[in-house]
Amino acid sequence: MENINIIWGNVTRQLQDEMSTVAFDTWIKPVKPVEVAGSSITLCVPGGSQKGSLNKSMLVTKYRSLIESSIETVTGKNLELDVCFENDNSSKALDDPIKYESTLNPKYTFENFIVGNNNNLAQAASLAVAESPAHKYNPLFIYGGSGLGKTHLIQAIGNYYIKNNPGKRILYTTSEKFTYELVTAIREKTNQEFRNKHRTVDLLLMDDVQFLATKELAQEEFFHTFNALYEAGKQIVLTSDRLPSETPHLTDRLKTRFQMGLLADIQPPDYETRLAILKSKIENEYFTFDEEIVEYVANNITSNVRDLEGALKRILAYAGIERTNTISMELAQKALKEILSTLPQRNITINVIIDEVEKYYHLPKGSLITKKRSNDIAYPRHIAMYISRITLDSSYGSIGDAFNRDHSTVMNAVKKIKKMVTEDAELREIIDELVTNIKKD
Ligand code: ADP
Ligand code: MG
């Protein structure tokens, strides 16, 4: 068997049986086989990014022997693994089960975490740390805005670690809880217990570390906690809403320590990731959602994942009140009306949409509402009709009025673009960008 693709195909089938789905998808899926030459086999991972280097280091350290032995089973040869970068430049303690239950949410797992371009480094780094703690990225510092999945990820590390390392001690805490417990310990003279609790764990997960910055005493104590754990070779994971360097009042020595490992950011999800998240959240719902409704939510709620979940909950609550299990567009629009009106956005009208689409396609003002049917105008017009339908509470008839067209023309245009959107990632991006522009003041 000489063909590298055939060899790699067989190797991956074996690896799939031996690894968890999440680990397989994170580390093995991005790999491209390159060649078998002499006594070595070369594989490539996407280069030019932190995610790529993380991927490479996981392959050559943690997964080397597993991959090499699968290769040996498949080829009968003992080949040495060589990993290169693709030149594309793109890119609790078990003795206290009650405490464990009360601090880690069992729903926050890697399996339930949808990976997109916005969070793939943070997810891969978290999984690496959960699989091989204190190996390379210590501390792991995850940062990003509110509602983007930091608590989910840091707890996923805890849930994963507990499951695979029974008997090890982990502690999930927040900087506020740490501060509160420290103050209580000082008052009640139980400093020693406080120290033991924080300095004898195998894995420390500290959520929302930005709040530590305002408390000098807590910073001092945490500095010593950090050092004690670090020197004992224990893994530390921190989350924050901003980079250490951008955290006011954080002492320089803590800044330095927080930056010693890997800084991994989480950005707001793009349209595709929002869709995937929504779909995963409604998968087990009793209610049936039309694709159109999921798209409506993904198009309108763009801020963060918490708001996406909030929107879904509202829709479900409305469906409950109306005693229906099929969710209509009207119901979804009604449910989201209030939330949308509290979000900072301009008053979107069909004219705003027409303006933005014309601008985007460099068309003279008013072109979309003319009778012209040439493709350079008809196509943007169809896009504008589609965006009007998905972002506004408008009927086909009223959209038609704005474009001087009848109801069925609009319906066909919307149908056509909707189909294209499912097949064309570039078009999805264009529409995402247009919707963002439309909502911006
Ligand atoms: P943060 O701590 O960054 O403010 P959370 O981790 O509390 O955000 O996330 C808010 C909600 O969104 C949680 O219910 C979480 O499960 C969900 N969530 C965030 N990111 C994702 C994702 N990528 N996939 C699935 N659910 C997510
Ligand atoms: Mg959080």
Coordinates of C-alpha atoms and ligand atoms in Angstrom, one line a residue:
M1 CA 0.0 0.0 0.0
E2 CA 1.9 3.0 -1.3
N3 CA -0.6 5.7 -1.7
I4 CA -0.4 8.1 1.2
N5 CA -4.1 9.0 1.0
I6 CA -5.1 5.4 1.3
I7 CA -2.7 4.8 4.2
W8 CA -4.0 7.9 6.0
G9 CA -7.6 7.0 5.3
N10 CA -7.1 3.6 7.1
V11 CA -5.1 5.2 9.9
T12 CA -7.8 7.8 10.6
R13 CA -10.5 5.1 10.7
Q14 CA -8.5 3.3 13.4
L15 CA -7.8 6.6 15.3
Q16 CA -11.5 7.4 15.2
D17 CA -12.2 4.2 17.2
E18 CA -9.5 5.0 19.8
M19 CA -10.0 8.7 20.4
S20 CA -13.0 10.6 21.6
T21 CA -15.0 12.3 18.9
V22 CA -14.0 15.8 20.2
A23 CA -10.3 14.9 20.3
F24 CA -10.5 13.3 16.9
D25 CA -12.2 16.3 15.3
T26 CA -9.9 18.8 17.0
W27 CA -6.5 17.2 16.3
I28 CA -6.8 14.6 13.5
K29 CA -9.4 16.1 11.2
P30 CA -7.3 19.2 10.2
V31 CA -4.3 16.9 9.3
K32 CA -3.3 16.4 5.7
P33 CA -1.1 13.5 4.7
V34 CA 1.9 14.5 2.6
E35 CA 4.2 11.6 1.9
V36 CA 5.9 8.4 2.9
A37 CA 9.6 8.7 2.2
G38 CA 12.2 6.3 3.5
S39 CA 11.4 5.4 7.1
S40 CA 9.2 8.4 7.8
I41 CA 5.7 9.6 7.1
T42 CA 5.0 13.3 6.8
L43 CA 1.8 15.0 7.9
C44 CA 0.8 18.6 7.7
V45 CA -1.3 20.8 9.8
P46 CA -2.6 24.3 8.8
G47 CA 0.3 26.8 9.5
G48 CA 0.5 30.4 10.4
S49 CA -1.7 30.3 13.4
Q50 CA -1.5 29.5 17.1
K51 CA -4.1 26.8 16.5
G52 CA -1.7 25.2 14.0
S53 CA 1.2 25.2 16.3
L54 CA -0.9 23.8 19.1
N55 CA -2.2 21.1 16.7
K56 CA 1.4 20.2 15.7
S57 CA 2.6 20.0 19.3
M58 CA -0.3 17.7 20.3
L59 CA 0.4 15.4 17.4
V60 CA 4.1 15.1 18.1
T61 CA 3.8 14.8 21.9
K62 CA 0.5 13.3 23.1
Y63 CA -0.6 11.5 20.0
R64 CA 2.7 10.4 18.5
S65 CA 2.8 6.8 19.7
L66 CA -0.9 6.3 19.0
I67 CA -0.5 7.5 15.4
E68 CA 2.7 5.7 14.8
S69 CA 1.3 2.4 16.0
S70 CA -1.8 2.8 13.9
I71 CA 0.5 3.4 10.9
E72 CA 2.4 0.3 11.8
T73 CA -0.8 -1.7 11.9
V74 CA -1.9 -0.4 8.6
T75 CA 1.4 -0.5 6.6
G76 CA 3.3 -3.2 8.6
K77 CA 6.1 -0.7 8.7
N78 CA 7.6 1.2 11.6
L79 CA 7.5 4.7 10.2
E80 CA 8.6 7.8 12.1
L81 CA 6.1 10.6 12.3
D82 CA 7.1 14.0 11.0
V83 CA 4.7 16.9 11.2
C84 CA 5.0 20.1 9.1
F85 CA 3.0 23.2 8.5
E86 CA 1.0 23.7 5.4
N87 CA 2.4 26.7 3.6
D88 CA -0.9 28.4 3.2
N89 CA -0.3 31.1 5.8
S90 CA -4.1 31.1 6.4
S91 CA -5.0 30.9 8.2
K92 CA -13.0 18.5 43.1
A93 CA -11.7 16.5 44.8
L94 CA -13.5 13.2 44.7
D95 CA -13.7 13.1 48.4
D96 CA -16.1 16.0 48.2
P97 CA -18.6 15.0 45.6
I98 CA -21.2 17.6 46.8
K99 CA -18.9 20.5 46.2
Y100 CA -18.0 19.1 42.8
E101 CA -21.7 18.9 41.8
S102 CA -22.4 22.4 42.9
T103 CA -19.6 24.1 41.1
L104 CA -19.3 22.4 37.7
N105 CA -22.3 22.4 35.5
P106 CA -22.4 19.0 33.9
K107 CA -23.8 20.5 30.7
Y108 CA -20.7 22.4 30.1
T109 CA -18.8 19.8 28.1
F110 CA -16.6 19.8 24.9
E111 CA -19.3 17.8 23.2
N112 CA -21.8 20.6 23.7
F113 CA -19.5 23.3 22.6
I114 CA -19.8 24.3 19.0
V115 CA -16.5 25.2 17.4
G116 CA -16.3 28.0 14.8
N117 CA -13.6 30.4 13.5
N118 CA -14.3 32.6 16.5
N119 CA -13.3 30.2 19.2
N120 CA -11.3 27.4 17.7
L121 CA -8.0 28.3 19.3
A122 CA -9.6 28.6 22.7
Q123 CA -11.4 25.3 22.3
A124 CA -8.3 23.4 21.0
A125 CA -6.1 24.9 23.8
S126 CA -8.7 23.9 26.4
L127 CA -8.9 20.4 25.2
A128 CA -5.1 20.2 25.1
V129 CA -4.9 21.3 28.7
A130 CA -7.7 18.9 29.8
E131 CA -5.9 16.0 28.1
S132 CA -2.4 16.8 29.1
P133 CA -2.4 19.2 32.1
A134 CA 0.7 21.3 32.9
H135 CA 2.4 19.9 29.8
K136 CA 2.9 23.0 27.8
Y137 CA 0.3 25.8 28.2
N138 CA 0.5 26.8 31.8
P139 CA -1.3 28.9 32.6
L140 CA -4.0 28.8 29.9
F141 CA -5.6 32.3 29.8
I142 CA -8.9 32.5 27.9
Y143 CA -10.2 35.9 27.2
G144 CA -13.2 37.4 25.4
G145 CA -16.5 39.4 25.8
S146 CA -19.4 38.4 27.9
G147 CA -21.6 35.5 26.9
L148 CA -19.1 34.1 24.4
G149 CA -18.4 30.7 26.2
K150 CA -15.5 31.3 28.6
T151 CA -17.3 29.7 31.6
H152 CA -18.5 26.9 29.3
L153 CA -15.0 26.1 28.2
I154 CA -13.2 26.4 31.5
Q155 CA -15.8 24.1 33.1
A156 CA -15.6 21.7 30.1
I157 CA -11.9 21.4 31.1
G158 CA -12.9 20.5 34.6
N159 CA -15.6 18.0 33.6
Y160 CA -13.3 16.3 31.2
Y161 CA -10.4 16.2 33.7
I162 CA -12.6 14.8 36.5
K163 CA -13.9 12.1 34.2
N164 CA -10.5 11.0 33.1
N165 CA -8.5 11.4 36.3
P166 CA -10.6 10.0 39.2
G167 CA -9.0 10.7 42.5
K168 CA -7.3 14.0 41.3
R169 CA -8.3 17.2 43.0
I170 CA -9.7 20.1 41.0
L171 CA -11.0 23.4 42.1
Y172 CA -13.3 25.7 40.1
T173 CA -13.6 29.1 41.5
T174 CA -14.1 32.7 40.5
S175 CA -12.0 35.7 41.5
E176 CA -14.9 37.0 43.5
K177 CA -15.4 33.8 45.4
F178 CA -11.6 33.7 46.0
T179 CA -11.7 37.2 47.4
Y180 CA -14.7 36.6 49.6
E181 CA -13.3 33.4 51.0
L182 CA -10.0 35.1 51.7
V183 CA -11.6 37.9 53.6
T184 CA -13.7 35.4 55.6
A185 CA -10.6 33.3 56.3
I186 CA -8.8 36.3 57.6
R187 CA -11.7 37.3 59.8
E188 CA -12.2 33.8 61.2
K189 CA -8.5 33.1 61.4
T190 CA -8.7 30.1 59.1
N191 CA -6.0 31.2 56.7
Q192 CA -4.3 27.8 56.8
E193 CA -7.5 26.1 55.6
F194 CA -7.9 28.7 52.8
R195 CA -4.3 28.0 51.7
N196 CA -4.7 24.3 51.7
K197 CA -7.8 24.4 49.8
H198 CA -6.3 26.5 47.0
R199 CA -2.7 25.2 47.0
T200 CA -3.1 21.5 47.0
V201 CA -5.2 20.9 43.9
D202 CA -4.0 19.3 40.7
L203 CA -6.0 21.7 38.5
L204 CA -7.1 25.2 39.4
L205 CA -9.8 26.8 37.3
M206 CA -10.3 30.5 38.1
D207 CA -13.1 32.1 36.2
D208 CA -13.4 35.9 35.6
V209 CA -10.0 36.8 36.9
Q210 CA -10.4 40.4 35.9
F211 CA -12.3 41.1 39.2
L212 CA -9.1 40.3 41.2
A213 CA -7.5 43.4 39.9
T214 CA -9.4 45.8 42.2
K215 CA -8.5 43.9 45.4
E216 CA -4.9 44.3 46.4
L217 CA -5.0 41.7 49.2
A218 CA -6.5 39.1 46.9
Q219 CA -3.9 39.8 44.2
E220 CA -1.1 39.3 46.8
E221 CA -2.7 36.0 47.9
F222 CA -3.4 34.8 44.4
F223 CA 0.2 35.5 43.4
H224 CA 1.4 33.0 46.0
T225 CA -1.3 30.5 45.2
F226 CA -0.3 30.7 41.5
N227 CA 3.4 30.2 42.3
A228 CA 2.8 27.3 44.7
L229 CA 0.8 25.5 42.1
Y230 CA 3.0 26.4 39.2
E231 CA 6.1 25.2 40.9
A232 CA 4.4 22.0 41.9
G233 CA 3.7 21.4 38.2
K234 CA 0.0 21.9 38.5
Q235 CA -2.2 23.3 35.7
I236 CA -3.8 26.6 36.1
V237 CA -6.6 27.9 33.8
L238 CA -7.8 31.5 33.9
T239 CA -10.6 33.4 32.1
S240 CA -11.1 37.1 31.8
D241 CA -13.0 39.6 29.8
R242 CA -9.7 41.2 28.6
L243 CA -6.0 40.6 28.1
P244 CA -3.8 40.8 31.2
S245 CA -2.0 43.7 29.6
E246 CA -5.2 45.6 29.3
T247 CA -6.5 45.0 32.8
P248 CA -6.1 48.1 34.9
H249 CA -4.8 47.8 38.4
L250 CA -3.5 44.3 37.8
T251 CA 0.0 44.1 39.3
D252 CA 2.9 43.7 36.9
R253 CA 4.0 40.4 38.5
L254 CA 0.5 38.9 38.0
K255 CA 0.4 40.2 34.4
T256 CA 3.7 38.5 33.7
R257 CA 2.6 35.3 35.2
F258 CA -0.7 35.3 33.3
Q259 CA 1.2 35.8 30.1
M260 CA 3.6 32.9 30.6
G261 CA 1.5 30.3 29.0
L262 CA -1.0 30.7 26.1
L263 CA -3.4 33.6 25.6
A264 CA -6.4 32.4 23.7
D265 CA -9.2 34.7 22.6
I266 CA -12.9 34.0 21.9
Q267 CA -14.6 36.4 19.4
P268 CA -18.3 36.8 18.8
P269 CA -19.6 34.0 16.6
D270 CA -20.1 34.6 12.8
Y271 CA -23.4 33.8 11.1
E272 CA -22.6 30.2 10.3
T273 CA -21.5 29.5 13.9
R274 CA -24.6 31.2 15.2
L275 CA -26.7 28.9 13.0
A276 CA -24.8 25.9 14.2
I277 CA -25.2 26.8 17.8
L278 CA -28.9 27.5 17.4
K279 CA -29.4 24.2 15.7
S280 CA -27.6 22.3 18.4
K281 CA -29.7 24.0 21.1
I282 CA -33.0 23.1 19.5
E283 CA -32.0 19.6 18.5
N284 CA -33.6 18.0 21.6
E285 CA -36.5 20.4 21.8
Y286 CA -40.0 19.1 21.5
F287 CA -40.9 22.0 19.2
T288 CA -40.2 22.0 15.5
F289 CA -38.4 25.0 14.0
D290 CA -38.4 25.8 10.3
E291 CA -35.0 26.6 8.9
E292 CA -36.3 30.1 8.1
I293 CA -36.9 30.8 11.8
V294 CA -33.5 29.6 12.8
E295 CA -32.0 31.9 10.2
Y296 CA -34.2 34.8 11.4
V297 CA -32.7 34.4 14.9
A298 CA -29.1 34.0 13.7
N299 CA -29.5 37.1 11.5
N300 CA -30.9 39.3 14.2
I301 CA -29.1 38.2 17.4
T302 CA -25.5 38.8 16.6
S303 CA -24.1 39.9 20.0
N304 CA -23.2 36.7 21.8
V305 CA -24.2 33.1 22.5
R306 CA -26.0 34.0 25.8
D307 CA -28.3 36.3 23.8
L308 CA -28.9 33.6 21.2
E309 CA -30.0 31.2 24.0
G310 CA -32.1 34.0 25.5
A311 CA -33.9 34.5 22.2
L312 CA -34.6 30.8 21.9
K313 CA -36.0 30.6 25.4
R314 CA -38.3 33.5 24.6
I315 CA -39.6 31.9 21.5
L316 CA -40.2 28.6 23.4
A317 CA -42.0 30.5 26.2
Y318 CA -44.3 32.2 23.6
A319 CA -45.0 28.9 22.0
G320 CA -45.9 27.5 25.4
I321 CA -48.3 30.4 26.0
E322 CA -49.9 29.9 22.6
R323 CA -50.0 26.1 23.1
T324 CA -48.5 25.3 19.8
N325 CA -45.6 23.1 19.0
T326 CA -45.0 24.4 15.5
I327 CA -43.2 27.8 15.7
S328 CA -44.4 30.2 13.0
M329 CA -42.4 33.2 11.8
E330 CA -45.0 35.5 13.3
L331 CA -44.6 33.9 16.7
A332 CA -40.8 34.2 16.5
Q333 CA -41.0 37.8 15.5
K334 CA -43.4 38.6 18.3
A335 CA -41.2 36.9 20.8
L336 CA -38.1 38.7 19.7
K337 CA -39.7 42.1 19.2
E338 CA -38.9 43.3 22.7
I339 CA -35.3 42.0 22.8
L340 CA -34.6 43.5 19.4
S341 CA -35.9 46.8 20.5
T342 CA -33.6 46.9 23.5
L343 CA -30.5 46.0 21.5
P344 CA -28.5 49.0 20.3
Q345 CA -29.4 49.2 16.6
R346 CA -30.9 51.8 14.2
N347 CA -34.4 51.6 13.1
I348 CA -34.1 49.3 10.2
T349 CA -36.4 50.0 7.3
I350 CA -36.5 48.5 3.8
N351 CA -35.0 51.8 2.6
V352 CA -32.0 51.4 4.9
I353 CA -31.5 47.9 3.5
I354 CA -31.8 49.1 -0.1
D355 CA -29.3 51.9 0.6
E356 CA -26.7 49.5 2.2
V357 CA -27.0 46.9 -0.6
E358 CA -26.6 49.6 -3.3
K359 CA -23.6 50.9 -1.5
Y360 CA -22.1 47.4 -1.1
Y361 CA -22.5 46.7 -4.9
H362 CA -21.4 50.3 -5.9
L363 CA -24.8 50.9 -7.6
P364 CA -26.2 54.4 -8.0
K365 CA -28.8 55.3 -5.5
G366 CA -32.3 54.1 -6.4
S367 CA -31.1 51.4 -8.9
L368 CA -32.7 48.6 -7.0
I369 CA -36.2 50.0 -7.3
T370 CA -36.0 50.7 -11.0
K371 CA -37.5 48.3 -13.5
K372 CA -34.0 47.2 -14.8
R373 CA -33.7 43.5 -15.0
S374 CA -30.0 43.1 -15.9
N375 CA -28.2 40.7 -13.7
D376 CA -25.9 43.2 -12.1
I377 CA -29.0 44.9 -10.7
A378 CA -31.4 42.0 -10.3
Y379 CA -29.1 40.0 -8.2
P380 CA -28.4 42.7 -5.5
R381 CA -32.1 43.4 -5.7
H382 CA -32.9 39.8 -4.8
I383 CA -30.4 40.0 -2.0
A384 CA -32.0 43.1 -0.6
M385 CA -35.4 41.4 -0.8
Y386 CA -34.1 38.4 1.1
I387 CA -32.5 40.6 3.8
S388 CA -35.7 42.6 4.1
R389 CA -37.6 39.4 4.7
I390 CA -35.2 37.9 7.2
T391 CA -34.6 41.0 9.3
L392 CA -37.9 42.8 9.2
D393 CA -41.4 42.0 10.3
S394 CA -42.6 42.5 6.7
S395 CA -44.9 40.5 4.4
Y396 CA -43.9 39.7 0.8
G397 CA -46.5 42.2 -0.3
S398 CA -45.1 45.1 1.6
I399 CA -41.5 44.3 0.5
G400 CA -42.9 44.2 -3.0
D401 CA -44.4 47.7 -2.6
A402 CA -41.0 49.1 -1.6
F403 CA -39.3 47.6 -4.7
N404 CA -42.2 48.2 -7.1
R405 CA -42.7 44.5 -7.6
D406 CA -45.5 42.1 -6.8
H407 CA -45.8 39.7 -4.0
S408 CA -44.9 36.6 -6.0
T409 CA -41.7 38.2 -7.5
V410 CA -40.5 38.8 -3.9
M411 CA -41.4 35.3 -2.8
N412 CA -39.4 33.8 -5.7
A413 CA -36.4 36.0 -5.1
V414 CA -36.3 35.2 -1.4
K415 CA -36.6 31.5 -2.2
K416 CA -33.8 31.7 -4.7
I417 CA -31.4 33.5 -2.4
K418 CA -32.3 31.3 0.5
K419 CA -31.3 28.2 -1.5
M420 CA -28.0 29.9 -2.7
V421 CA -27.1 30.8 0.9
T422 CA -27.2 27.2 1.9
E423 CA -24.8 26.3 -0.9
D424 CA -22.5 29.3 -1.0
A425 CA -20.3 30.2 1.9
E426 CA -19.1 33.4 0.3
L427 CA -22.6 34.6 -0.2
R428 CA -23.4 33.8 3.5
E429 CA -20.4 36.0 4.4
I430 CA -21.6 38.9 2.2
I431 CA -25.1 38.7 3.7
D432 CA -23.6 38.6 7.2
E433 CA -21.6 41.7 6.5
L434 CA -24.5 43.5 4.9
V435 CA -26.8 42.7 7.9
T436 CA -24.0 44.0 10.2
N437 CA -23.8 47.2 8.1
I438 CA -27.5 47.6 8.1
K439 CA -27.7 47.4 11.9
K440 CA -24.9 49.8 12.4
D441 CA -25.7 53.4 13.0
Ligands
ADP1 P1 -19.0 33.8 29.3 O1 -18.5 33.0 30.5 O2 -18.0 34.0 28.3 O3 -19.7 35.0 29.7 P2 -20.7 31.5 29.0 O4 -19.7 30.4 29.0 O5 -21.5 31.6 30.3 O6 -20.1 32.8 28.6 O7 -21.7 31.2 27.8 C1 -23.0 31.7 27.8 C2 -24.0 30.6 27.3 O8 -23.7 30.4 25.9 C3 -23.8 29.3 28.1 O9 -25.1 28.7 28.3 C4 -23.0 28.5 27.1 O10 -23.3 27.1 27.3 C5 -23.4 29.0 25.8 N1 -22.3 28.9 24.8 C6 -21.3 29.8 24.6 N2 -20.5 29.4 23.6 C7 -21.0 28.2 23.1 C8 -20.6 27.4 22.0 N3 -19.6 27.6 21.3 N4 -21.4 26.3 21.8 C9 -22.5 26.0 22.6 N5 -22.9 26.8 23.6 C10 -22.2 27.9 23.9
MG2 MG -18.5 33.5 32.5

